[in-house]
Coordinates of C-alpha atoms in Angstrom, one line a residue:
M29 CA 0.0 -0.4 -0.1
E30 CA 1.0 3.3 -1.1
T31 CA 1.7 6.1 2.1
E32 CA -0.7 8.7 0.2
S33 CA -3.6 5.9 0.9
L34 CA -2.8 4.8 4.3
Y35 CA -3.1 8.4 5.4
N36 CA -5.9 8.9 3.7
L37 CA -7.4 5.3 5.4
L38 CA -6.3 6.4 9.0
Q39 CA -7.4 9.9 8.2
L40 CA -3.9 11.2 10.0
P41 CA -2.8 15.0 9.0
K42 CA -0.1 14.9 5.8
E43 CA 2.5 15.0 9.1
V44 CA 1.7 12.4 11.2
S45 CA 3.3 9.3 10.3
P46 CA 1.4 6.2 10.0
P47 CA 1.5 3.8 12.9
V48 CA 1.2 1.0 11.0
E49 CA 4.8 1.2 9.3
E50 CA 5.9 0.2 12.8
L51 CA 3.7 -3.7 12.2
P52 CA 6.4 -6.2 11.3
Q53 CA 5.8 -8.4 8.8
G54 CA 3.6 -11.2 9.2
E55 CA 1.0 -9.3 11.8
K56 CA -2.0 -7.8 11.8
K57 CA -3.3 -4.9 14.0
K58 CA -7.0 -2.9 14.5
F59 CA -7.1 0.4 13.7
L60 CA -9.7 2.5 15.4
P61 CA -9.7 5.8 12.8
P62 CA -10.6 9.0 14.8
T63 CA -13.8 9.4 12.4
S64 CA -15.4 6.7 14.1
R65 CA -14.1 7.5 17.8
K66 CA -16.4 10.8 16.7
E67 CA -19.8 8.5 16.2
P68 CA -22.9 10.0 18.6
K69 CA -23.8 6.4 19.9
F70 CA -19.9 5.3 20.3
E71 CA -19.2 8.4 23.1
E72 CA -22.7 7.9 24.8
L73 CA -21.8 4.1 25.1
Q74 CA -18.3 5.3 26.8
K75 CA -20.0 8.3 28.5
V76 CA -22.7 5.4 30.1
L77 CA -19.5 3.1 31.4
M78 CA -17.2 5.3 32.8
E79 CA -20.5 6.8 34.8
W80 CA -21.7 3.2 35.8
I81 CA -17.9 2.6 37.4
N82 CA -17.4 5.9 38.9
T83 CA -21.4 5.3 40.8
Q84 CA -20.1 1.7 41.8
L85 CA -16.1 3.2 42.9
L86 CA -18.4 5.9 45.0
P87 CA -17.2 4.9 48.3
E88 CA -14.0 4.3 47.4
H89 CA -14.2 7.7 46.2
I90 CA -12.6 6.3 43.0
V91 CA -12.7 8.1 39.9
V92 CA -12.8 7.5 36.7
R93 CA -12.2 10.8 33.7
S94 CA -11.0 8.4 30.7
L95 CA -11.6 4.4 29.7
E96 CA -8.9 4.4 27.5
E97 CA -5.9 6.1 30.3
D98 CA -7.5 5.1 33.0
I99 CA -8.2 0.5 33.2
F100 CA -5.5 -0.9 31.5
D101 CA -2.7 -1.2 34.8
G102 CA -5.5 -3.4 36.4
L103 CA -6.1 -1.1 39.7
I104 CA -9.9 0.5 38.4
L105 CA -10.7 -3.0 37.6
H106 CA -9.7 -4.6 40.4
H107 CA -11.5 -2.6 42.3
L108 CA -14.6 -2.7 40.2
F109 CA -14.8 -6.3 40.1
Q110 CA -14.3 -7.0 43.6
R111 CA -17.0 -4.9 44.2
L112 CA -19.4 -6.3 41.7
A113 CA -18.9 -10.1 42.6
G114 CA -18.6 -9.5 45.8
L115 CA -15.6 -11.1 47.1
K116 CA -11.4 -10.4 47.5
L117 CA -9.0 -10.2 45.4
E118 CA -5.2 -11.4 46.0
V119 CA -3.1 -9.4 44.4
E120 CA -1.1 -6.1 45.0
D121 CA -3.1 -3.0 45.8
I122 CA -0.7 -0.7 44.5
A123 CA 1.3 -1.7 41.6
L124 CA 3.5 1.4 41.2
T125 CA 6.2 -0.7 38.1
A126 CA 5.4 -1.4 34.7
G127 CA 5.6 -5.4 35.3
S128 CA 4.2 -5.0 38.0
Q129 CA 1.1 -3.3 36.5
R130 CA 0.7 -6.2 34.0
R131 CA 1.2 -8.4 36.8
K132 CA -1.8 -7.7 38.0
L133 CA -3.5 -7.1 35.6
A134 CA -2.7 -10.7 34.6
Q135 CA -4.6 -11.9 37.7
V136 CA -7.8 -10.4 38.2
L137 CA -8.0 -10.4 34.2
E138 CA -8.2 -14.0 34.9
A139 CA -10.2 -14.1 37.9
V140 CA -12.7 -11.5 35.4
N141 CA -12.7 -14.3 33.1
Q142 CA -13.8 -17.9 35.6
S143 CA -16.6 -15.4 36.7
L144 CA -17.6 -14.8 33.1
Q145 CA -16.8 -17.9 32.1
V146 CA -15.0 -17.3 28.8
E147 CA -12.2 -18.7 27.7
G148 CA -9.8 -19.2 24.0
P149 CA -10.1 -16.9 21.0
G150 CA -13.9 -15.8 21.2
V151 CA -12.6 -13.1 24.1
R152 CA -12.3 -9.8 23.0
W153 CA -9.8 -8.3 25.6
S154 CA -6.6 -10.0 26.5
V155 CA -3.6 -8.7 29.2
D156 CA -1.9 -7.5 25.8
T157 CA -4.5 -5.6 24.0
I158 CA -5.9 -3.7 28.0
F159 CA -2.3 -2.8 29.0
N160 CA -1.9 -1.2 25.7
K161 CA -5.0 0.7 26.1
D162 CA -6.9 -0.5 22.9
L163 CA -9.8 1.2 23.2
L164 CA -12.0 -1.0 21.7
A165 CA -11.0 -4.1 23.7
T166 CA -11.9 -1.8 26.7
L167 CA -15.3 -1.2 26.2
H168 CA -16.1 -5.2 25.0
L169 CA -14.7 -6.2 28.7
L170 CA -16.7 -2.9 30.8
V171 CA -20.4 -4.3 28.3
A172 CA -19.6 -8.2 29.4
L173 CA -19.0 -6.9 32.7
A174 CA -22.3 -5.0 32.7
T175 CA -24.1 -7.5 31.5
R176 CA -23.5 -10.0 33.6
F177 CA -23.5 -8.2 36.6
Q178 CA -25.8 -5.2 35.9
P179 CA -28.4 -5.9 33.5
D180 CA -30.6 -3.4 33.7
L181 CA -27.9 -0.8 33.0
P182 CA -29.4 0.6 30.0
L183 CA -26.2 1.0 27.7
P184 CA -27.5 2.3 24.2
P185 CA -28.6 -0.3 22.0
N186 CA -26.4 -1.6 18.2
V187 CA -23.6 0.1 19.1
Q188 CA -21.3 -0.2 16.0
V189 CA -17.7 1.4 14.6
E190 CA -16.2 0.5 11.7
V191 CA -12.4 -0.8 12.0
I192 CA -9.5 -1.0 10.1
F193 CA -7.3 -4.4 10.2
M194 CA -3.8 -3.9 8.8
E195 CA -2.1 -6.7 7.4
S196 CA 1.7 -6.4 6.7
T197 CA 3.1 -9.3 3.8
K198 CA 6.3 -9.4 1.7
S199 CA 3.7 -7.2 -0.5
G200 CA 3.6 -4.5 1.5
L201 CA 0.8 -3.8 3.9
K202 CA -2.9 -5.0 3.0
S203 CA -6.0 -3.1 4.6
E204 CA -9.8 -4.1 4.8
K205 CA -12.6 -1.7 6.5
L206 CA -14.7 -4.0 8.6
V207 CA -17.6 -3.1 11.0
E208 CA -17.1 -4.1 15.0
Q209 CA -20.3 -5.4 16.8
L210 CA -19.7 -4.0 20.5
T211 CA -23.4 -4.0 22.0
E212 CA -26.4 -6.4 21.2
C213 CA -29.5 -4.7 18.9
S214 CA -31.8 -3.5 21.3
T215 CA -35.0 -5.5 22.2
E216 CA -38.2 -4.6 24.2
K217 CA -36.2 -6.1 27.5
D218 CA -33.5 -3.2 26.3
Q219 CA -36.3 -1.1 26.1
S220 CA -37.8 -1.9 29.7
S221 CA -34.6 -1.4 31.5
Q222 CA -35.0 3.3 31.0
D223 CA -36.2 4.8 33.5
A224 CA -39.4 7.5 33.2
F225 CA -36.1 10.5 32.8
D226 CA -34.4 8.0 29.5
E227 CA -38.3 7.6 28.2
L228 CA -39.0 11.5 29.4
F229 CA -35.6 12.9 27.4
K230 CA -36.2 10.7 24.4
V231 CA -39.5 11.2 23.3
A232 CA -39.9 14.8 24.8
P233 CA -37.3 16.3 26.0
E234 CA -39.3 20.1 24.4
K235 CA -41.1 19.1 27.5
V236 CA -39.0 18.5 30.2
G237 CA -39.6 22.4 31.1
A238 CA -42.9 21.4 31.8
V239 CA -41.5 19.6 34.1
K240 CA -38.9 21.3 35.8
E241 CA -40.9 24.3 35.7
G242 CA -44.8 21.9 37.1
P243 CA -46.7 22.3 36.9
W244 CA -47.6 20.1 33.6
P245 CA -49.9 21.8 31.6
P246 CA -53.1 20.6 31.2
A247 CA -52.9 19.0 27.6
W248 CA -49.5 16.9 28.5
R249 CA -48.6 14.1 30.8
P250 CA -45.6 12.5 30.1
P251 CA -45.0 9.4 27.5
T252 CA -47.3 6.2 28.9
R253 CA -44.2 4.2 29.8
A254 CA -43.4 7.2 32.5
R255 CA -46.6 7.4 33.6
A256 CA -46.2 3.5 34.4
W257 CA -43.9 3.4 35.9
G258 CA -44.8 6.4 38.4
F259 CA -43.7 9.5 37.0
V260 CA -46.6 11.9 38.7
F261 CA -45.0 14.4 39.6
S262 CA -44.5 18.4 38.3
G263 CA -41.2 20.2 39.2
Q264 CA -43.9 22.9 41.7
A265 CA -43.9 19.4 43.2
I266 CA -40.8 19.1 43.9
V267 CA -39.8 22.6 44.9
Q268 CA -42.0 22.0 47.4
F269 CA -41.3 19.5 48.6
V270 CA -37.4 20.5 49.2
N271 CA -38.6 24.3 50.5
Q272 CA -40.9 22.4 53.3
K273 CA -37.5 20.2 54.6
I274 CA -34.9 23.4 53.8
D275 CA -37.2 25.8 55.0
R276 CA -36.3 25.4 59.0
L277 CA -32.5 25.8 57.7
G278 CA -33.4 29.2 56.2
L279 CA -33.0 28.0 53.2
S280 CA -34.9 27.8 49.9
V281 CA -35.0 26.6 46.5
Q282 CA -36.2 28.5 42.9
N283 CA -34.1 26.5 40.2
L284 CA -32.8 22.6 40.0
D285 CA -30.1 22.9 38.0
T286 CA -28.3 25.8 39.4
Q287 CA -29.2 25.3 43.3
F288 CA -28.1 21.9 43.3
A289 CA -24.6 22.3 41.3
D290 CA -22.7 22.5 44.6
G291 CA -24.3 20.0 46.9
V292 CA -24.5 21.8 49.8
I293 CA -28.5 21.7 49.3
L294 CA -28.6 18.3 48.0
L295 CA -26.0 17.6 51.5
L296 CA -28.3 19.1 53.8
L297 CA -31.4 17.5 52.3
I298 CA -30.6 14.1 52.3
G299 CA -29.9 15.0 56.5
Q300 CA -33.0 15.9 56.7
L301 CA -34.5 13.0 55.0
E302 CA -32.7 10.2 55.9
G303 CA -31.4 11.7 59.3
F304 CA -27.6 11.9 58.7
F305 CA -25.5 14.5 61.2
L306 CA -23.1 15.8 58.8
H307 CA -20.4 17.5 60.4
L308 CA -19.2 20.6 58.4
K309 CA -15.9 18.8 58.7
E310 CA -16.8 16.3 55.8
F311 CA -18.1 19.1 53.4
Y312 CA -18.0 22.0 52.3
L313 CA -20.7 24.4 53.0
T314 CA -19.3 27.5 50.8
P315 CA -17.5 25.6 47.8
S316 CA -15.1 28.2 45.6
S317 CA -13.8 25.3 42.9
P318 CA -15.2 22.0 40.9
A319 CA -13.3 20.2 43.0
E320 CA -14.6 21.2 46.1
M321 CA -18.7 21.0 44.4
L322 CA -17.4 17.5 43.5
H323 CA -16.9 16.6 46.5
N324 CA -19.5 17.4 48.0
V325 CA -22.3 16.0 45.2
T326 CA -20.3 13.0 44.9
L327 CA -21.1 11.9 49.2
A328 CA -24.5 12.9 48.7
L329 CA -24.7 10.1 46.0
E330 CA -22.6 8.2 48.4
L331 CA -25.8 8.6 50.4
L332 CA -28.0 8.1 48.9
K333 CA -26.7 4.6 47.0
D334 CA -25.8 3.2 51.1
Q335 CA -29.4 4.0 51.3
G336 CA -30.8 2.0 48.2
L337 CA -32.0 5.4 46.6
L338 CA -29.9 5.1 43.5
S339 CA -31.6 3.0 41.3
H340 CA -29.2 3.7 37.8
P341 CA -26.2 5.1 37.2
V342 CA -25.8 8.9 38.6
S343 CA -21.8 10.9 37.7
P344 CA -21.4 13.6 39.9
E345 CA -19.8 15.1 37.1
D346 CA -23.0 15.6 35.5
I347 CA -24.7 17.9 38.7
V348 CA -22.3 20.0 38.7
N349 CA -22.3 20.2 35.5
K350 CA -26.0 21.2 36.0
D351 CA -27.3 17.9 33.8
T352 CA -31.4 18.6 33.9
K353 CA -31.9 14.3 33.9
S354 CA -29.4 13.8 36.1
T355 CA -30.4 16.5 38.6
L356 CA -34.6 15.2 38.6
R357 CA -33.2 11.7 39.0
V358 CA -31.6 12.4 41.9
L359 CA -34.3 14.6 44.0
Y360 CA -37.1 11.8 42.4
S361 CA -35.2 9.5 43.7
L362 CA -35.9 11.4 47.5
F363 CA -39.1 12.6 46.5
H364 CA -40.8 8.9 45.7
K365 CA -39.5 7.8 49.5
H366 CA -40.8 10.6 52.0
K367 CA -43.3 12.1 49.5
L368 CA -45.3 10.0 47.1
K369 CA -45.2 6.9 49.3
G370 CA -46.6 8.7 52.4
T371 CA -49.2 10.4 49.9
M372 CA -49.8 6.6 48.3
D373 CA -49.7 5.1 51.9
G374 CA -53.0 7.8 53.3
M375 CA -55.4 7.1 50.3
P376 CA -58.4 4.7 50.9
R377 CA -58.2 1.9 49.1
G378 CA -61.4 0.7 46.8
S379 CA -61.7 1.0 43.0
P380 CA -59.9 3.3 41.3
N381 CA -62.0 5.5 39.2

């Protein structure tokens, strides 16, 4: 293959040397071109998996920011697998050298593969690919773990990416474009794993403002599945509920997005509802940086998870970044337990109208 066509195939700038030039004769290698990396569903899959990992590891105060850079040495995978499988791996906790990191990764992957009951050439990951930061292999591994230990995790369905296989031969480099499947096609079971917020933001995103600001206009109700799941509240009801609980602290909420981004009101609200006493040394009462805000929100989500109130992964970064869906999901978990449950318990039993 000529160098010019190789640049075009991999979509590399002309000043960048194509990495396949280092491919030894007779060997094959798979490449992920930049256009595939920018596929929206591919990016969404990485985001969902990162949120899931960070939710799982909240109690250990571990935060993953890049699947490509943070998984390769076995540390994150070690802690994640222990929490998912509920067992203790006898491996060194901190591996500092490349050799010890590789040994640790091999031990962890051996345990993971045994748990997943996979072996042989059909396995889509290996010690070499994970340690060399192969993003596709890392995603295959994480998808397998999520499917095994949390099958209700709303992974985006039918995620496919175009990859390029290169082979070094005596006559030069040969290439082939193939499509690699990362997640299964959508089924009814996949769709049922979504919650009311996924449904609302998917089918009626223009109505999110109505939910935040409430009450619902007479001509609109949430999507059918959302109503079936108990999506029976308005933003006004949540604001009233929150203000009733924090009024005794001299606080009030008018904006659901911005006022929960620093985690302070959220922590105080959880303390009021769940009976926690939070010492001022445990959080920042007046956070002055994104890091302090992230600390507060991470602590709040950790408390909610300990109480079994988070049925879907929520990223603390999303709350800090004022993501509406994540903020509503967290507030609704409290609202549903302390307001709706009490309301339903107090309703008379009988035939529905």
